[in-house]
Amino acid sequence: MSTTGMLAAAGGSTPSIPAPHIEYGQLSPMLVVFGAAVAGVLVEAFVPRRFRYWSQVTLALIGLAGAFVAVVVLAAQGRGTTRMDLLAMESVAMDGPALFLQGVILLAAVVAVLTYAERRLEPKASSLPADAFAAQASATPGGEQERAAVRAGFGTTEVFPLTMFAVGGMLLFPAANDLLTMFVALEVFSLPLYLLCALARRRRLLSQEAAVKYFLLGAFSSAFFLFGTALLYGYAGSVKLGDIADVISGKAMMTPALLSTTRTDALLLTGLAMLAVGLLFKVGAVPFHAWIPDVYQGAPTPVTGFMAAATKVAAFGAFLRLFYVAFPGLRLDWRPVMWGVAILTMVVGAVLAVTQQDVKRLLAYSSIAHAGFILTGVIAVNKQGLGSVLFYLLAYSFVTLGAFAVVTLVRDSKGEATHLSSWAGLGRRSPLVAAVFALFLLAFAGIPLTSGFTGKFAVFQAAAAGGAIPLVIVGVLSSAVAAFFYIRVIVLMFFSDPKPGGPTVAIPSAFTATAIGAGVLVTLVLGLLPQYFLDLASKAALFVR
Amino acid sequence: MNSLIPLLVAAPLAGAALLLLGGPALDRFGHWLATALAALSFGFGLALFSDMLGRGAEHRAVGQHLFSWIPVNGFQADVSFRLDQLSMTFVLLITGVGTLIHLYSVGYMAHDERRRRFFAYLNLFLAAMLLLVVADNYLLLYVGWEGVGLASYLLIGFWQHKPSAATAAKKAFIVNRVGDMGLSIAIMLMFVEFGSFAFDPVFGGASRASEGRLTAIGLMLLLAACGKSAQVPLQSWLGDAMEGPTPVSALIHAATMVTAGVYLITRSAAIFNLAPDAQTAVVVVGAVTLLFGAIVGCAKDDIKKALAGSTMSQIGYMILVAGLGPIGYAFAIMHLVTHGFFKAGLFLGAGSVMHGMNDEVSMRHYGGLRKYMPVTFVTFGLGYLAIIGFPGLSGFFSKDKIIEAAFAKGGTEGWILGLCALVGTTVTAFYMTRVMLLTFFGEKRWQPDAEGNAPHPHESPKTMTIPMILLAIGSVFAGGLFALNDSFLTWLEPVTGHAEGNSPLAPLTVTLLTTACMLAGVGLSYVMYGRSAVPVVPPVGSPLTRAARRDLLQDEFNHAALVRPGSALTATLVYFDSRGLDGFVNGLAATIGGVSSRLRRVQNGFVRSYALSMFGGTLLLVATTLLMRSF
């Protein structure tokens, strides 16, 4: 803004900054969620403690449901398929992938909030029901203050607004149409997640350690992302994805400044690689995966389920938009690199999972391997690849949420019994829970008639059609390795004798039961009758520019 | 109306699911629920049938696409159904006879603790068989095919506490696996050749495929049919399958399972018509089995095993005539339907006799039962007259047509097949008369059972006799109805096609010859078993008799020809496997495990190491991205 402009504004004549044009209707899913989050903060401040839990649960569920209704209404209007727009001064895109992934994130968040709301699994603290979160987050673990908070029956109901803020950021992330909006969204959903990780009621030190690790490494990766943004701005003179693509393809008007910055591609390629690092960190691809096992293990299990499902969806959404909208012209440059990352991710994830002894770490490595499988679909760079990744994310998020929800049920006196040895013979004692978990494991392994098979089949098919046959072969081989450790757990559950004094399966309330039921339902429906959803994903598979 | 087609399958399937998952709450009325659902499926069948009759012959075939299971480029796996005259015939047979057998089982299994489970399996059997016949593609047909295999395994081994039943179930399952392998190979060949498993593309493309490939597909389909329909060389399971409760035998032999092979061959007519070598193989299998089964039937003293031999032989007739091509398909199905009536009736009759005789199965311990079980005697007798082809009854019309078609094959082949079929008629009449005489006529040779209780033969309850009566009515009239104005032929012709053969003998001559052969068999049997007393302890008999008692040494043959070399091969493979392959596989697994434990150490929990690895990764990513450009 120039000095004269400022003066003119001060003088009361016509303002030189046009008011931004905001399409509130089309942005409503995010606005509703953010509104619910803010309302949640107010609830925390003004509502008496004994009413907070129920008001927060209700508020969160209503907010998410309202946002989902908004998504459905927008989709029914043809937004995302026939009428695609750029919103809010071209910073947010309203197209098929954005709407589809927003829908998936919202559904996953509903299921996650249901598992947050569970209060029947933990033993009661001074006759008040307790949930999975610390009584008082600020109290030193094991200290006198903590004991007092537990005695008083405190709870950290802040998890609900925190989660809503994270969900809002996640909704924006795959829809962000310029690099700065994308960065802001990344931070908006990451910061609440760092906090949420630290809030476990049991094993609080482990939980806090996980949060610090996640925060430090997350900040590190965000820095790369931001640096990449700067380099790209230096190259293309814009942070808008469409403009960057135009400069790369040579369609943009060449100003003298552009002529000088685009003389070499070093800025462009380095920037591209650094953006990729930021996103690969979030999806948990090798070699940026190191945080995943530690954080997944340390975080409260409902939060782990939420992170594993929704973060992956949001991050892959942004990844797809970045590479399909801004850099399709550079595919010859980035595809070989991504090939390497995908292969490494699949192999390392599968191989490392083989020797895991903790069920949460096992699922963490499995999530790394799955990031690799999804990457194979991303690399296809065709409509089919896009559709298959959308479908995979839908399928995967529900299996993951369901699996972590089952983990919360298997408990001993010290809380969740996550060591695999204590799961031995679970099928004898609790056939239903073990059968449900076996179903999720089979879905992870990609056995037919489960959603995992359909999803894997779709991405591999797309990758093969995109010419990445070697990648598919590596994918199938690491699936075989992965099948080993999934089936090993099934064998352990059904064909080993139960340990005396082993864990018991707690009877959950309707919240967790509904969450697990939703996981089972989606897993089976997407395995048996995937047609509608495959069509939906493929119809949504078109980015706006 | 077409939306009823999936419900045909869904009704019994829902019954199976309800009964298996419902738990003891359903113990009290579960059997009635299962019977009602079978009847409901029959009702759907009738509704669809009347709807079909309302349309012209060309428009009778209808389809119903339910959903696509994974449609991708070049691979289409659909759940869609086709109901034409052929599948309609099967649907009515399966659901009609199936419902009667359900009803019968209500009485027969009244005192079994696991009755609910039994009815669940019966429903599952029906659902699988219905799926098999209404599928519109070979892949879905295969699902039904395997479902039939599973249900038969569960039912044959239903009294699993008896080791013989458990073994019989396993035997049936394993022998059927051989056939299933044939079907899966046939389906794969079809996919390679036609790029689809759906009936229309496969049949439409058959004329463009090479004869060699069609022969291969045809032979594999025949192998599949041999397994399910108990044809030589995969016949050995059928006799042992009598270990299941008697209603199961009736279901396997009349309405489901063994008819699947005939269905498969008839359905695949378009392939067989263009593969004469495969057809010859079909005919040979049919002819051999028809005599094999008949001979075995003559020597058995166990009433159910005698009937089992007869099933094998009758299915042999059907396979034989189906192998003759368009001159035979319709007659194969016609005999299948009439056989469905009288064989179900005979088995239910046998079950009724056993019910009254403390579960005694040896006919040498029966005798003179006609006075004690009048209804059973009359219904069984009508089934008997029908199966031997007594003029005017069902079997007479259908078998007569088969023999005529066999002669019509023409040339030496025609004479050989015709004579085989005629000899089969004599032998059938012989052993069925034997069954009749030993069971219902002559002296009482009753023996006390293992606990020393003398049998008190009595008529069975209504739930058992009503199905027997209804089936007897079918055994008497169905054939005549079908033969009237060639109505059955006209009905099926749009699906199977029809051609008239050139028989060297006039139809009347064939009929007279058949009747004469039949009477000779009856007479011979009467001389041997009706005029002289039957010894309670079986005489030693001729070498042929002794061999036939042991199923013509089929198990010895299988053991020598397959099991022993198979075991030897397995032993050799195990040797190499444990030395070579296993070493490799275990080595691979150990390598992965080793790599895994070593890599795990990188995950040391220190955030600084993680950050370093991220930094290294970033360097690598930036460097390779830049390098890619310089290539």
PDB file of N, CA and C in Angstrom, chain B residues 346-404:
ATOM      1  N   LEU B 346     -38.586 -91.846  -3.331  1.00  0.00           N
ATOM      2  CA  LEU B 346     -37.973 -93.103  -2.900  1.00  0.00           C
ATOM      3  C   LEU B 346     -37.134 -92.892  -1.648  1.00  0.00           C
ATOM      4  N   PHE B 347     -36.367 -91.792  -1.628  1.00  0.00           N
ATOM      5  CA  PHE B 347     -35.526 -91.558  -0.459  1.00  0.00           C
ATOM      6  C   PHE B 347     -36.362 -91.266   0.773  1.00  0.00           C
ATOM      7  N   LEU B 348     -37.392 -90.444   0.593  1.00  0.00           N
ATOM      8  CA  LEU B 348     -38.233 -90.156   1.740  1.00  0.00           C
ATOM      9  C   LEU B 348     -38.914 -91.440   2.214  1.00  0.00           C
ATOM     10  N   GLY B 349     -39.297 -92.298   1.268  1.00  0.00           N
ATOM     11  CA  GLY B 349     -39.872 -93.594   1.627  1.00  0.00           C
ATOM     12  C   GLY B 349     -38.871 -94.419   2.416  1.00  0.00           C
ATOM     13  N   ALA B 350     -37.616 -94.453   1.933  1.00  0.00           N
ATOM     14  CA  ALA B 350     -36.580 -95.211   2.626  1.00  0.00           C
ATOM     15  C   ALA B 350     -36.404 -94.669   4.035  1.00  0.00           C
ATOM     16  N   GLY B 351     -36.430 -93.327   4.133  1.00  0.00           N
ATOM     17  CA  GLY B 351     -36.297 -92.721   5.458  1.00  0.00           C
ATOM     18  C   GLY B 351     -37.447 -93.122   6.350  1.00  0.00           C
ATOM     19  N   SER B 352     -38.633 -93.173   5.782  1.00  0.00           N
ATOM     20  CA  SER B 352     -39.808 -93.558   6.546  1.00  0.00           C
ATOM     21  C   SER B 352     -39.673 -95.001   7.043  1.00  0.00           C
ATOM     22  N   VAL B 353     -39.162 -95.883   6.180  1.00  0.00           N
ATOM     23  CA  VAL B 353     -38.955 -97.275   6.591  1.00  0.00           C
ATOM     24  C   VAL B 353     -37.955 -97.336   7.741  1.00  0.00           C
ATOM     25  N   MET B 354     -36.847 -96.590   7.575  1.00  0.00           N
ATOM     26  CA  MET B 354     -35.839 -96.601   8.634  1.00  0.00           C
ATOM     27  C   MET B 354     -36.419 -96.045   9.934  1.00  0.00           C
ATOM     28  N   HIS B 355     -37.223 -95.023   9.795  1.00  0.00           N
ATOM     29  CA  HIS B 355     -37.840 -94.389  10.946  1.00  0.00           C
ATOM     30  C   HIS B 355     -38.636 -95.415  11.740  1.00  0.00           C
ATOM     31  N   GLY B 356     -39.346 -96.292  10.998  1.00  0.00           N
ATOM     32  CA  GLY B 356     -40.166 -97.296  11.670  1.00  0.00           C
ATOM     33  C   GLY B 356     -39.368 -98.500  12.135  1.00  0.00           C
ATOM     34  N   MET B 357     -38.137 -98.668  11.641  1.00  0.00           N
ATOM     35  CA  MET B 357     -37.370 -99.882  11.937  1.00  0.00           C
ATOM     36  C   MET B 357     -36.141 -99.565  12.781  1.00  0.00           C
ATOM     37  N   ASN B 358     -36.234 -98.639  13.694  1.00  0.00           N
ATOM     38  CA  ASN B 358     -35.105 -98.310  14.570  1.00  0.00           C
ATOM     39  C   ASN B 358     -33.842 -97.968  13.799  1.00  0.00           C
ATOM     40  N   ASP B 359     -33.990 -97.247  12.722  1.00  0.00           N
ATOM     41  CA  ASP B 359     -32.848 -96.796  11.915  1.00  0.00           C
ATOM     42  C   ASP B 359     -32.034 -97.938  11.318  1.00  0.00           C
ATOM     43  N   GLU B 360     -32.686 -99.116  11.162  1.00  0.00           N
ATOM     44  CA  GLU B 360     -32.022-100.219  10.468  1.00  0.00           C
ATOM     45  C   GLU B 360     -31.926 -99.861   8.981  1.00  0.00           C
ATOM     46  N   VAL B 361     -30.761-100.135   8.354  1.00  0.00           N
ATOM     47  CA  VAL B 361     -30.654 -99.805   6.941  1.00  0.00           C
ATOM     48  C   VAL B 361     -30.535-101.040   6.051  1.00  0.00           C
ATOM     49  N   SER B 362     -30.201-102.196   6.631  1.00  0.00           N
ATOM     50  CA  SER B 362     -29.982-103.365   5.783  1.00  0.00           C
ATOM     51  C   SER B 362     -31.320-103.962   5.351  1.00  0.00           C
ATOM     52  N   MET B 363     -31.472-104.103   4.040  1.00  0.00           N
ATOM     53  CA  MET B 363     -32.744-104.644   3.533  1.00  0.00           C
ATOM     54  C   MET B 363     -32.905-106.105   3.894  1.00  0.00           C
ATOM     55  N   ARG B 364     -31.806-106.759   4.222  1.00  0.00           N
ATOM     56  CA  ARG B 364     -31.924-108.164   4.623  1.00  0.00           C
ATOM     57  C   ARG B 364     -32.604-108.302   5.985  1.00  0.00           C
ATOM     58  N   HIS B 365     -32.712-107.173   6.688  1.00  0.00           N
ATOM     59  CA  HIS B 365     -33.408-107.207   7.982  1.00  0.00           C
ATOM     60  C   HIS B 365     -34.801-106.600   7.900  1.00  0.00           C
ATOM     61  N   TYR B 366     -35.280-106.365   6.690  1.00  0.00           N
ATOM     62  CA  TYR B 366     -36.654-105.885   6.518  1.00  0.00           C
ATOM     63  C   TYR B 366     -37.560-107.068   6.174  1.00  0.00           C
ATOM     64  N   GLY B 367     -38.452-106.849   5.267  1.00  0.00           N
ATOM     65  CA  GLY B 367     -39.329-107.924   4.814  1.00  0.00           C
ATOM     66  C   GLY B 367     -40.741-107.764   5.346  1.00  0.00           C
ATOM     67  N   GLY B 368     -41.686-107.906   4.416  1.00  0.00           N
ATOM     68  CA  GLY B 368     -43.091-107.927   4.800  1.00  0.00           C
ATOM     69  C   GLY B 368     -43.619-106.631   5.385  1.00  0.00           C
ATOM     70  N   LEU B 369     -43.026-105.507   5.023  1.00  0.00           N
ATOM     71  CA  LEU B 369     -43.416-104.263   5.671  1.00  0.00           C
ATOM     72  C   LEU B 369     -44.672-103.633   5.076  1.00  0.00           C
ATOM     73  N   ARG B 370     -45.180-104.187   3.982  1.00  0.00           N
ATOM     74  CA  ARG B 370     -46.261-103.477   3.305  1.00  0.00           C
ATOM     75  C   ARG B 370     -47.494-103.351   4.165  1.00  0.00           C
ATOM     76  N   LYS B 371     -47.695-104.344   5.055  1.00  0.00           N
ATOM     77  CA  LYS B 371     -48.894-104.293   5.887  1.00  0.00           C
ATOM     78  C   LYS B 371     -48.762-103.251   6.993  1.00  0.00           C
ATOM     79  N   TYR B 372     -47.508-103.004   7.407  1.00  0.00           N
ATOM     80  CA  TYR B 372     -47.311-102.131   8.560  1.00  0.00           C
ATOM     81  C   TYR B 372     -47.198-100.666   8.157  1.00  0.00           C
ATOM     82  N   MET B 373     -46.776-100.423   6.933  1.00  0.00           N
ATOM     83  CA  MET B 373     -46.593 -99.041   6.492  1.00  0.00           C
ATOM     84  C   MET B 373     -47.282 -98.860   5.155  1.00  0.00           C
ATOM     85  N   PRO B 374     -48.599 -98.814   5.169  1.00  0.00           N
ATOM     86  CA  PRO B 374     -49.308 -98.803   3.882  1.00  0.00           C
ATOM     87  C   PRO B 374     -49.000 -97.570   3.036  1.00  0.00           C
ATOM     88  N   VAL B 375     -48.946 -96.415   3.662  1.00  0.00           N
ATOM     89  CA  VAL B 375     -48.723 -95.204   2.868  1.00  0.00           C
ATOM     90  C   VAL B 375     -47.327 -95.244   2.256  1.00  0.00           C
ATOM     91  N   THR B 376     -46.365 -95.597   3.095  1.00  0.00           N
ATOM     92  CA  THR B 376     -45.000 -95.684   2.596  1.00  0.00           C
ATOM     93  C   THR B 376     -44.927 -96.692   1.458  1.00  0.00           C
ATOM     94  N   PHE B 377     -45.600 -97.817   1.646  1.00  0.00           N
ATOM     95  CA  PHE B 377     -45.560 -98.847   0.627  1.00  0.00           C
ATOM     96  C   PHE B 377     -46.115 -98.328  -0.697  1.00  0.00           C
ATOM     97  N   VAL B 378     -47.258 -97.689  -0.643  1.00  0.00           N
ATOM     98  CA  VAL B 378     -47.881 -97.246  -1.891  1.00  0.00           C
ATOM     99  C   VAL B 378     -47.036 -96.155  -2.563  1.00  0.00           C
ATOM    100  N   THR B 379     -46.589 -95.177  -1.779  1.00  0.00           N
ATOM    101  CA  THR B 379     -45.829 -94.085  -2.400  1.00  0.00           C
ATOM    102  C   THR B 379     -44.496 -94.589  -2.918  1.00  0.00           C
ATOM    103  N   PHE B 380     -43.830 -95.416  -2.112  1.00  0.00           N
ATOM    104  CA  PHE B 380     -42.563 -95.979  -2.543  1.00  0.00           C
ATOM    105  C   PHE B 380     -42.776 -96.823  -3.806  1.00  0.00           C
ATOM    106  N   GLY B 381     -43.897 -97.598  -3.797  1.00  0.00           N
ATOM    107  CA  GLY B 381     -44.200 -98.441  -4.950  1.00  0.00           C
ATOM    108  C   GLY B 381     -44.395 -97.622  -6.212  1.00  0.00           C
ATOM    109  N   LEU B 382     -45.070 -96.491  -6.084  1.00  0.00           N
ATOM    110  CA  LEU B 382     -45.285 -95.666  -7.278  1.00  0.00           C
ATOM    111  C   LEU B 382     -43.955 -95.101  -7.766  1.00  0.00           C
ATOM    112  N   GLY B 383     -43.102 -94.690  -6.825  1.00  0.00           N
ATOM    113  CA  GLY B 383     -41.773 -94.216  -7.207  1.00  0.00           C
ATOM    114  C   GLY B 383     -41.007 -95.321  -7.906  1.00  0.00           C
ATOM    115  N   TYR B 384     -41.151 -96.526  -7.373  1.00  0.00           N
ATOM    116  CA  TYR B 384     -40.476 -97.682  -7.970  1.00  0.00           C
ATOM    117  C   TYR B 384     -40.937 -97.900  -9.408  1.00  0.00           C
ATOM    118  N   LEU B 385     -42.255 -97.903  -9.607  1.00  0.00           N
ATOM    119  CA  LEU B 385     -42.771 -98.111 -10.967  1.00  0.00           C
ATOM    120  C   LEU B 385     -42.281 -97.000 -11.898  1.00  0.00           C
ATOM    121  N   ALA B 386     -42.177 -95.791 -11.350  1.00  0.00           N
ATOM    122  CA  ALA B 386     -41.746 -94.689 -12.192  1.00  0.00           C
ATOM    123  C   ALA B 386     -40.289 -94.855 -12.592  1.00  0.00           C
ATOM    124  N   ILE B 387     -39.454 -95.252 -11.653  1.00  0.00           N
ATOM    125  CA  ILE B 387     -38.021 -95.297 -11.976  1.00  0.00           C
ATOM    126  C   ILE B 387     -37.698 -96.435 -12.936  1.00  0.00           C
ATOM    127  N   ILE B 388     -38.408 -97.555 -12.838  1.00  0.00           N
ATOM    128  CA  ILE B 388     -38.077 -98.632 -13.773  1.00  0.00           C
ATOM    129  C   ILE B 388     -38.677 -98.360 -15.151  1.00  0.00           C
ATOM    130  N   GLY B 389     -39.500 -97.332 -15.256  1.00  0.00           N
ATOM    131  CA  GLY B 389     -40.050 -96.992 -16.560  1.00  0.00           C
ATOM    132  C   GLY B 389     -41.289 -97.782 -16.896  1.00  0.00           C
ATOM    133  N   PHE B 390     -42.119 -98.014 -15.883  1.00  0.00           N
ATOM    134  CA  PHE B 390     -43.359 -98.735 -16.141  1.00  0.00           C
ATOM    135  C   PHE B 390     -44.261 -97.876 -17.021  1.00  0.00           C
ATOM    136  N   PRO B 391     -44.817 -98.436 -18.068  1.00  0.00           N
ATOM    137  CA  PRO B 391     -45.568 -97.620 -19.021  1.00  0.00           C
ATOM    138  C   PRO B 391     -46.631 -96.768 -18.345  1.00  0.00           C
ATOM    139  N   GLY B 392     -46.653 -95.500 -18.741  1.00  0.00           N
ATOM    140  CA  GLY B 392     -47.668 -94.594 -18.227  1.00  0.00           C
ATOM    141  C   GLY B 392     -47.163 -93.718 -17.106  1.00  0.00           C
ATOM    142  N   LEU B 393     -46.094 -94.162 -16.387  1.00  0.00           N
ATOM    143  CA  LEU B 393     -45.596 -93.343 -15.297  1.00  0.00           C
ATOM    144  C   LEU B 393     -44.464 -92.439 -15.800  1.00  0.00           C
ATOM    145  N   SER B 394     -44.085 -91.499 -14.931  1.00  0.00           N
ATOM    146  CA  SER B 394     -43.134 -90.454 -15.346  1.00  0.00           C
ATOM    147  C   SER B 394     -41.876 -90.998 -16.020  1.00  0.00           C
ATOM    148  N   GLY B 395     -41.220 -91.952 -15.326  1.00  0.00           N
ATOM    149  CA  GLY B 395     -39.927 -92.413 -15.804  1.00  0.00           C
ATOM    150  C   GLY B 395     -40.021 -93.035 -17.185  1.00  0.00           C
ATOM    151  N   PHE B 396     -41.165 -93.609 -17.483  1.00  0.00           N
ATOM    152  CA  PHE B 396     -41.342 -94.270 -18.770  1.00  0.00           C
ATOM    153  C   PHE B 396     -41.151 -93.267 -19.905  1.00  0.00           C
ATOM    154  N   PHE B 397     -41.786 -92.111 -19.784  1.00  0.00           N
ATOM    155  CA  PHE B 397     -41.729 -91.137 -20.881  1.00  0.00           C
ATOM    156  C   PHE B 397     -40.326 -90.562 -21.033  1.00  0.00           C
ATOM    157  N   SER B 398     -39.740 -90.198 -19.882  1.00  0.00           N
ATOM    158  CA  SER B 398     -38.451 -89.515 -20.000  1.00  0.00           C
ATOM    159  C   SER B 398     -37.356 -90.486 -20.411  1.00  0.00           C
ATOM    160  N   LYS B 399     -37.378 -91.706 -19.884  1.00  0.00           N
ATOM    161  CA  LYS B 399     -36.307 -92.631 -20.216  1.00  0.00           C
ATOM    162  C   LYS B 399     -36.432 -93.107 -21.661  1.00  0.00           C
ATOM    163  N   ASP B 400     -37.662 -93.299 -22.058  1.00  0.00           N
ATOM    164  CA  ASP B 400     -37.911 -93.721 -23.442  1.00  0.00           C
ATOM    165  C   ASP B 400     -37.292 -92.726 -24.416  1.00  0.00           C
ATOM    166  N   LYS B 401     -37.477 -91.435 -24.129  1.00  0.00           N
ATOM    167  CA  LYS B 401     -36.931 -90.401 -25.010  1.00  0.00           C
ATOM    168  C   LYS B 401     -35.409 -90.470 -25.028  1.00  0.00           C
ATOM    169  N   ILE B 402     -34.821 -90.749 -23.872  1.00  0.00           N
ATOM    170  CA  ILE B 402     -33.359 -90.796 -23.805  1.00  0.00           C
ATOM    171  C   ILE B 402     -32.827 -91.931 -24.670  1.00  0.00           C
ATOM    172  N   ILE B 403     -33.460 -93.089 -24.540  1.00  0.00           N
ATOM    173  CA  ILE B 403     -32.977 -94.240 -25.309  1.00  0.00           C
ATOM    174  C   ILE B 403     -33.152 -93.993 -26.807  1.00  0.00           C
ATOM    175  N   GLU B 404     -34.268 -93.352 -27.125  1.00  0.00           N
ATOM    176  CA  GLU B 404     -34.499 -93.015 -28.533  1.00  0.00           C
ATOM    177  C   GLU B 404     -33.401 -92.087 -29.050  1.00  0.00           C
TER     178      GLU B 404
END
